[in-house]
Structures are given as C-alpha cells and as structure tokens.
C-alpha cells in the first residue's frame, strides 16, 4: 500500500473519530440527571401502619424550590404536598411530610428540575394495609364479659 494512501486513511480515521467524539460529548450532560436511589417507605412496600413522612435519597443535590410532590390516595384524590426539607444526610436527602392516610394503595409522584434545566420525574407506590380485626375467639375468656357489657 503506498504511503500516501495509508496516510490519507489514517487522517480520515482521525477525522471520523473527532466527529463522533464531538457529537457524543454533549449528550453526556443528559446523564447528569438526578436519580432517586431509595425511599422510606420503599417502592412496593406493604405497611401495617401509615407513615407520617417519606424520605427520598437522590444521587445529586436536590434544589427544593424545583421539587413538587403529588399524593394520590386510595380514593384517587390528588393532593399537592408541601413542606419538603433537606434531611440530616444533607441536600441529597429530602423529607416530605404526609397527611393522614387511610388503608389502601398510595402513589407519591415527584418532579424536580435537574442542573441542566430538564424536568426529572418519578414515583413511589406503597400500600397501607388494614389492621387485622380482632374476633371474639381471640379475646381471653375473662375479657368476654367486658365486651358484652
């Protein structure tokens, strides 16, 4: 292979690599989105006691002024929640107070704006289970008279 042809192929390969790199590098900012790492209660949890708050843990700092949380309760009612604060772990942890919850499915939908200006959304679903009712068969004999009275 003549040297000039080899040189041209090398230069063409370098130029192609530079074009690919210049197109791919700006896309890296899209990967800077904030990601929910965990929540308490966790997604999919079944809780016998209704929580009074949810704790969100993200991989990047959360600007509270851009975060919104909407609760959808067991009846399908939508409630915009307020009062979110950063937790003890710093600005990657957010605590949102919850209203009194009735048994049934609960969906919490969050939205915030990332450092690149793009909205980021997600949700955590859990279920508040109804407490198991106590039957008379489970009440000690000495207490049955108390129930009748």
PDB file of N, CA and C in Angstrom, residues 22-88:
ATOM      1  N   UNK A  22     -17.177  14.601  19.023  1.00  0.00           N
ATOM      2  CA  UNK A  22     -17.840  15.899  19.199  1.00  0.00           C
ATOM      3  C   UNK A  22     -19.354  15.761  19.268  1.00  0.00           C
ATOM      4  N   UNK A  23     -19.915  14.758  18.617  1.00  0.00           N
ATOM      5  CA  UNK A  23     -21.357  14.524  18.678  1.00  0.00           C
ATOM      6  C   UNK A  23     -21.723  13.850  19.995  1.00  0.00           C
ATOM      7  N   UNK A  24     -20.904  12.939  20.475  1.00  0.00           N
ATOM      8  CA  UNK A  24     -21.217  12.159  21.677  1.00  0.00           C
ATOM      9  C   UNK A  24     -21.000  12.941  22.963  1.00  0.00           C
ATOM     10  N   UNK A  25     -20.052  13.843  23.016  1.00  0.00           N
ATOM     11  CA  UNK A  25     -19.745  14.552  24.261  1.00  0.00           C
ATOM     12  C   UNK A  25     -20.887  15.410  24.782  1.00  0.00           C
ATOM     13  N   UNK A  26     -21.583  16.211  23.983  1.00  0.00           N
ATOM     14  CA  UNK A  26     -22.685  16.988  24.531  1.00  0.00           C
ATOM     15  C   UNK A  26     -23.801  16.113  25.102  1.00  0.00           C
ATOM     16  N   UNK A  27     -23.983  14.905  24.615  1.00  0.00           N
ATOM     17  CA  UNK A  27     -25.019  14.013  25.142  1.00  0.00           C
ATOM     18  C   UNK A  27     -24.714  13.598  26.568  1.00  0.00           C
ATOM     19  N   UNK A  28     -23.480  13.734  27.005  1.00  0.00           N
ATOM     20  CA  UNK A  28     -23.112  13.369  28.366  1.00  0.00           C
ATOM     21  C   UNK A  28     -23.833  14.195  29.409  1.00  0.00           C
ATOM     22  N   UNK A  29     -24.244  15.415  29.100  1.00  0.00           N
ATOM     23  CA  UNK A  29     -24.952  16.230  30.078  1.00  0.00           C
ATOM     24  C   UNK A  29     -26.313  15.647  30.405  1.00  0.00           C
ATOM     25  N   UNK A  30     -26.901  14.879  29.495  1.00  0.00           N
ATOM     26  CA  UNK A  30     -28.193  14.252  29.778  1.00  0.00           C
ATOM     27  C   UNK A  30     -28.052  13.207  30.870  1.00  0.00           C
ATOM     28  N   UNK A  31     -26.857  12.649  31.043  1.00  0.00           N
ATOM     29  CA  UNK A  31     -26.632  11.658  32.081  1.00  0.00           C
ATOM     30  C   UNK A  31     -26.472  12.306  33.442  1.00  0.00           C
ATOM     31  N   UNK A  32     -26.478  13.621  33.517  1.00  0.00           N
ATOM     32  CA  UNK A  32     -26.305  14.324  34.787  1.00  0.00           C
ATOM     33  C   UNK A  32     -27.620  14.456  35.541  1.00  0.00           C
ATOM     34  N   UNK A  33     -28.691  13.844  35.025  1.00  0.00           N
ATOM     35  CA  UNK A  33     -29.984  13.906  35.703  1.00  0.00           C
ATOM     36  C   UNK A  33     -29.883  13.304  37.095  1.00  0.00           C
ATOM     37  N   UNK A  34     -30.685  13.845  37.991  1.00  0.00           N
ATOM     38  CA  UNK A  34     -30.747  13.335  39.343  1.00  0.00           C
ATOM     39  C   UNK A  34     -31.533  12.030  39.339  1.00  0.00           C
ATOM     40  N   UNK A  35     -31.086  11.071  40.121  1.00  0.00           N
ATOM     41  CA  UNK A  35     -31.719   9.768  40.179  1.00  0.00           C
ATOM     42  C   UNK A  35     -32.123   9.461  41.609  1.00  0.00           C
ATOM     43  N   UNK A  36     -33.336   8.977  41.798  1.00  0.00           N
ATOM     44  CA  UNK A  36     -33.779   8.536  43.114  1.00  0.00           C
ATOM     45  C   UNK A  36     -33.101   7.208  43.420  1.00  0.00           C
ATOM     46  N   UNK A  37     -32.312   7.193  44.500  1.00  0.00           N
ATOM     47  CA  UNK A  37     -31.607   5.974  44.894  1.00  0.00           C
ATOM     48  C   UNK A  37     -32.460   5.091  45.789  1.00  0.00           C
ATOM     49  N   UNK A  38     -33.209   5.715  46.711  1.00  0.00           N
ATOM     50  CA  UNK A  38     -34.049   4.944  47.630  1.00  0.00           C
ATOM     51  C   UNK A  38     -35.097   5.853  48.246  1.00  0.00           C
ATOM     52  N   UNK A  39     -36.067   5.228  48.890  1.00  0.00           N
ATOM     53  CA  UNK A  39     -37.084   5.978  49.621  1.00  0.00           C
ATOM     54  C   UNK A  39     -37.515   5.154  50.826  1.00  0.00           C
ATOM     55  N   UNK A  40     -38.039   5.854  51.823  1.00  0.00           N
ATOM     56  CA  UNK A  40     -38.590   5.196  53.009  1.00  0.00           C
ATOM     57  C   UNK A  40     -39.923   5.848  53.308  1.00  0.00           C
ATOM     58  N   UNK A  41     -41.051   5.191  53.036  1.00  0.00           N
ATOM     59  CA  UNK A  41     -41.205   3.801  52.641  1.00  0.00           C
ATOM     60  C   UNK A  41     -40.688   3.540  51.225  1.00  0.00           C
ATOM     61  N   UNK A  42     -40.296   2.281  51.026  1.00  0.00           N
ATOM     62  CA  UNK A  42     -39.748   1.864  49.741  1.00  0.00           C
ATOM     63  C   UNK A  42     -40.863   1.621  48.734  1.00  0.00           C
ATOM     64  N   UNK A  43     -40.513   1.731  47.472  1.00  0.00           N
ATOM     65  CA  UNK A  43     -41.459   1.448  46.404  1.00  0.00           C
ATOM     66  C   UNK A  43     -41.922  -0.010  46.529  1.00  0.00           C
ATOM     67  N   UNK A  44     -43.241  -0.214  46.496  1.00  0.00           N
ATOM     68  CA  UNK A  44     -43.805  -1.555  46.577  1.00  0.00           C
ATOM     69  C   UNK A  44     -44.041  -2.067  47.988  1.00  0.00           C
ATOM     70  N   UNK A  45     -43.718  -1.261  49.009  1.00  0.00           N
ATOM     71  CA  UNK A  45     -43.865  -1.708  50.397  1.00  0.00           C
ATOM     72  C   UNK A  45     -45.333  -1.889  50.777  1.00  0.00           C
ATOM     73  N   UNK A  46     -45.586  -2.817  51.694  1.00  0.00           N
ATOM     74  CA  UNK A  46     -46.898  -3.004  52.308  1.00  0.00           C
ATOM     75  C   UNK A  46     -46.720  -2.682  53.786  1.00  0.00           C
ATOM     76  N   UNK A  47     -47.398  -1.633  54.243  1.00  0.00           N
ATOM     77  CA  UNK A  47     -47.206  -1.135  55.602  1.00  0.00           C
ATOM     78  C   UNK A  47     -48.464  -1.323  56.436  1.00  0.00           C
ATOM     79  N   UNK A  48     -48.309  -1.862  57.644  1.00  0.00           N
ATOM     80  CA  UNK A  48     -49.471  -2.020  58.515  1.00  0.00           C
ATOM     81  C   UNK A  48     -49.794  -0.716  59.234  1.00  0.00           C
ATOM     82  N   UNK A  49     -48.829   0.185  59.280  1.00  0.00           N
ATOM     83  CA  UNK A  49     -49.021   1.493  59.906  1.00  0.00           C
ATOM     84  C   UNK A  49     -48.753   2.571  58.861  1.00  0.00           C
ATOM     85  N   UNK A  50     -49.642   3.540  58.740  1.00  0.00           N
ATOM     86  CA  UNK A  50     -49.462   4.607  57.753  1.00  0.00           C
ATOM     87  C   UNK A  50     -48.291   5.498  58.153  1.00  0.00           C
ATOM     88  N   UNK A  51     -47.375   5.793  57.225  1.00  0.00           N
ATOM     89  CA  UNK A  51     -46.240   6.660  57.546  1.00  0.00           C
ATOM     90  C   UNK A  51     -46.677   8.121  57.670  1.00  0.00           C
ATOM     91  N   UNK A  52     -45.925   8.895  58.410  1.00  0.00           N
ATOM     92  CA  UNK A  52     -46.218  10.324  58.553  1.00  0.00           C
ATOM     93  C   UNK A  52     -45.329  11.160  57.642  1.00  0.00           C
ATOM     94  N   UNK A  53     -44.335  10.524  57.016  1.00  0.00           N
ATOM     95  CA  UNK A  53     -43.434  11.228  56.108  1.00  0.00           C
ATOM     96  C   UNK A  53     -42.822  10.225  55.148  1.00  0.00           C
ATOM     97  N   UNK A  54     -42.257  10.750  54.067  1.00  0.00           N
ATOM     98  CA  UNK A  54     -41.459   9.927  53.162  1.00  0.00           C
ATOM     99  C   UNK A  54     -40.081  10.566  53.075  1.00  0.00           C
ATOM    100  N   UNK A  55     -39.066   9.734  53.085  1.00  0.00           N
ATOM    101  CA  UNK A  55     -37.690  10.197  52.939  1.00  0.00           C
ATOM    102  C   UNK A  55     -37.184   9.730  51.581  1.00  0.00           C
ATOM    103  N   UNK A  56     -36.741  10.690  50.776  1.00  0.00           N
ATOM    104  CA  UNK A  56     -36.208  10.419  49.440  1.00  0.00           C
ATOM    105  C   UNK A  56     -34.689  10.578  49.504  1.00  0.00           C
ATOM    106  N   UNK A  57     -33.939   9.683  48.877  1.00  0.00           N
ATOM    107  CA  UNK A  57     -32.482   9.820  48.784  1.00  0.00           C
ATOM    108  C   UNK A  57     -32.111   9.815  47.304  1.00  0.00           C
ATOM    109  N   UNK A  58     -31.487  10.917  46.868  1.00  0.00           N
ATOM    110  CA  UNK A  58     -31.086  11.100  45.475  1.00  0.00           C
ATOM    111  C   UNK A  58     -29.577  11.019  45.349  1.00  0.00           C
ATOM    112  N   UNK A  59     -29.087  10.853  44.126  1.00  0.00           N
ATOM    113  CA  UNK A  59     -27.640  10.768  43.922  1.00  0.00           C
ATOM    114  C   UNK A  59     -26.974  12.127  43.752  1.00  0.00           C
ATOM    115  N   UNK A  60     -27.771  13.185  43.572  1.00  0.00           N
ATOM    116  CA  UNK A  60     -27.241  14.544  43.443  1.00  0.00           C
ATOM    117  C   UNK A  60     -28.054  15.478  44.337  1.00  0.00           C
ATOM    118  N   UNK A  61     -27.517  16.645  44.664  1.00  0.00           N
ATOM    119  CA  UNK A  61     -28.272  17.607  45.481  1.00  0.00           C
ATOM    120  C   UNK A  61     -29.627  17.955  44.842  1.00  0.00           C
ATOM    121  N   UNK A  62     -30.628  18.150  45.698  1.00  0.00           N
ATOM    122  CA  UNK A  62     -31.977  18.468  45.238  1.00  0.00           C
ATOM    123  C   UNK A  62     -32.291  19.922  45.557  1.00  0.00           C
ATOM    124  N   UNK A  63     -32.537  20.748  44.544  1.00  0.00           N
ATOM    125  CA  UNK A  63     -32.980  22.116  44.806  1.00  0.00           C
ATOM    126  C   UNK A  63     -34.463  22.083  45.199  1.00  0.00           C
ATOM    127  N   UNK A  64     -34.745  22.322  46.474  1.00  0.00           N
ATOM    128  CA  UNK A  64     -36.113  22.201  46.980  1.00  0.00           C
ATOM    129  C   UNK A  64     -37.100  23.109  46.256  1.00  0.00           C
ATOM    130  N   UNK A  65     -36.636  24.249  45.768  1.00  0.00           N
ATOM    131  CA  UNK A  65     -37.549  25.175  45.088  1.00  0.00           C
ATOM    132  C   UNK A  65     -38.073  24.610  43.773  1.00  0.00           C
ATOM    133  N   UNK A  66     -37.444  23.555  43.245  1.00  0.00           N
ATOM    134  CA  UNK A  66     -37.913  22.958  41.994  1.00  0.00           C
ATOM    135  C   UNK A  66     -38.654  21.642  42.226  1.00  0.00           C
ATOM    136  N   UNK A  67     -38.697  21.155  43.466  1.00  0.00           N
ATOM    137  CA  UNK A  67     -39.299  19.841  43.723  1.00  0.00           C
ATOM    138  C   UNK A  67     -40.777  19.974  44.075  1.00  0.00           C
ATOM    139  N   UNK A  68     -41.591  19.162  43.404  1.00  0.00           N
ATOM    140  CA  UNK A  68     -43.005  19.068  43.748  1.00  0.00           C
ATOM    141  C   UNK A  68     -43.329  17.608  44.025  1.00  0.00           C
ATOM    142  N   UNK A  69     -44.287  17.384  44.932  1.00  0.00           N
ATOM    143  CA  UNK A  69     -44.725  16.032  45.274  1.00  0.00           C
ATOM    144  C   UNK A  69     -46.248  16.016  45.253  1.00  0.00           C
ATOM    145  N   UNK A  70     -46.810  15.042  44.551  1.00  0.00           N
ATOM    146  CA  UNK A  70     -48.260  14.868  44.492  1.00  0.00           C
ATOM    147  C   UNK A  70     -48.600  13.487  45.034  1.00  0.00           C
ATOM    148  N   UNK A  71     -49.547  13.454  45.956  1.00  0.00           N
ATOM    149  CA  UNK A  71     -50.011  12.207  46.540  1.00  0.00           C
ATOM    150  C   UNK A  71     -51.333  11.823  45.889  1.00  0.00           C
ATOM    151  N   UNK A  72     -51.458  10.566  45.502  1.00  0.00           N
ATOM    152  CA  UNK A  72     -52.729  10.028  45.019  1.00  0.00           C
ATOM    153  C   UNK A  72     -53.105   8.928  46.003  1.00  0.00           C
ATOM    154  N   UNK A  73     -54.205   9.140  46.732  1.00  0.00           N
ATOM    155  CA  UNK A  73     -54.570   8.206  47.797  1.00  0.00           C
ATOM    156  C   UNK A  73     -55.474   7.087  47.279  1.00  0.00           C
ATOM    157  N   UNK A  74     -55.924   6.248  48.196  1.00  0.00           N
ATOM    158  CA  UNK A  74     -56.722   5.072  47.842  1.00  0.00           C
ATOM    159  C   UNK A  74     -58.035   5.438  47.153  1.00  0.00           C
ATOM    160  N   UNK A  75     -58.548   6.642  47.375  1.00  0.00           N
ATOM    161  CA  UNK A  75     -59.798   7.059  46.743  1.00  0.00           C
ATOM    162  C   UNK A  75     -59.553   7.667  45.361  1.00  0.00           C
ATOM    163  N   UNK A  76     -58.289   7.884  45.003  1.00  0.00           N
ATOM    164  CA  UNK A  76     -57.955   8.517  43.734  1.00  0.00           C
ATOM    165  C   UNK A  76     -57.791  10.016  43.836  1.00  0.00           C
ATOM    166  N   UNK A  77     -57.972  10.557  45.053  1.00  0.00           N
ATOM    167  CA  UNK A  77     -57.818  12.005  45.248  1.00  0.00           C
ATOM    168  C   UNK A  77     -56.353  12.398  45.093  1.00  0.00           C
ATOM    169  N   UNK A  78     -56.114  13.519  44.417  1.00  0.00           N
ATOM    170  CA  UNK A  78     -54.757  14.070  44.236  1.00  0.00           C
ATOM    171  C   UNK A  78     -54.559  15.216  45.212  1.00  0.00           C
ATOM    172  N   UNK A  79     -53.421  15.177  45.909  1.00  0.00           N
ATOM    173  CA  UNK A  79     -53.096  16.222  46.876  1.00  0.00           C
ATOM    174  C   UNK A  79     -51.673  16.677  46.605  1.00  0.00           C
ATOM    175  N   UNK A  80     -51.492  17.980  46.342  1.00  0.00           N
ATOM    176  CA  UNK A  80     -50.146  18.526  46.197  1.00  0.00           C
ATOM    177  C   UNK A  80     -49.581  18.735  47.599  1.00  0.00           C
ATOM    178  N   UNK A  81     -48.434  18.109  47.867  1.00  0.00           N
ATOM    179  CA  UNK A  81     -47.834  18.186  49.187  1.00  0.00           C
ATOM    180  C   UNK A  81     -46.813  19.310  49.247  1.00  0.00           C
ATOM    181  N   UNK A  82     -46.686  19.913  50.407  1.00  0.00           N
ATOM    182  CA  UNK A  82     -45.693  20.968  50.606  1.00  0.00           C
ATOM    183  C   UNK A  82     -44.911  20.652  51.873  1.00  0.00           C
ATOM    184  N   UNK A  83     -43.915  21.465  52.143  1.00  0.00           N
ATOM    185  CA  UNK A  83     -43.148  21.301  53.370  1.00  0.00           C
ATOM    186  C   UNK A  83     -41.935  20.405  53.255  1.00  0.00           C
ATOM    187  N   UNK A  84     -41.518  20.065  52.038  1.00  0.00           N
ATOM    188  CA  UNK A  84     -40.321  19.230  51.880  1.00  0.00           C
ATOM    189  C   UNK A  84     -39.102  19.983  52.385  1.00  0.00           C
ATOM    190  N   UNK A  85     -38.236  19.269  53.101  1.00  0.00           N
ATOM    191  CA  UNK A  85     -36.995  19.841  53.625  1.00  0.00           C
ATOM    192  C   UNK A  85     -35.850  18.875  53.371  1.00  0.00           C
ATOM    193  N   UNK A  86     -34.635  19.399  53.420  1.00  0.00           N
ATOM    194  CA  UNK A  86     -33.473  18.511  53.342  1.00  0.00           C
ATOM    195  C   UNK A  86     -33.339  17.771  54.663  1.00  0.00           C
ATOM    196  N   UNK A  87     -32.888  16.537  54.588  1.00  0.00           N
ATOM    197  CA  UNK A  87     -32.734  15.701  55.772  1.00  0.00           C
ATOM    198  C   UNK A  87     -31.365  15.851  56.412  1.00  0.00           C
ATOM    199  N   UNK A  88     -31.131  15.056  57.436  1.00  0.00           N
ATOM    200  CA  UNK A  88     -29.874  15.097  58.191  1.00  0.00           C
ATOM    201  C   UNK A  88     -28.675  14.714  57.328  1.00  0.00           C
TER     202      UNK A  88
END
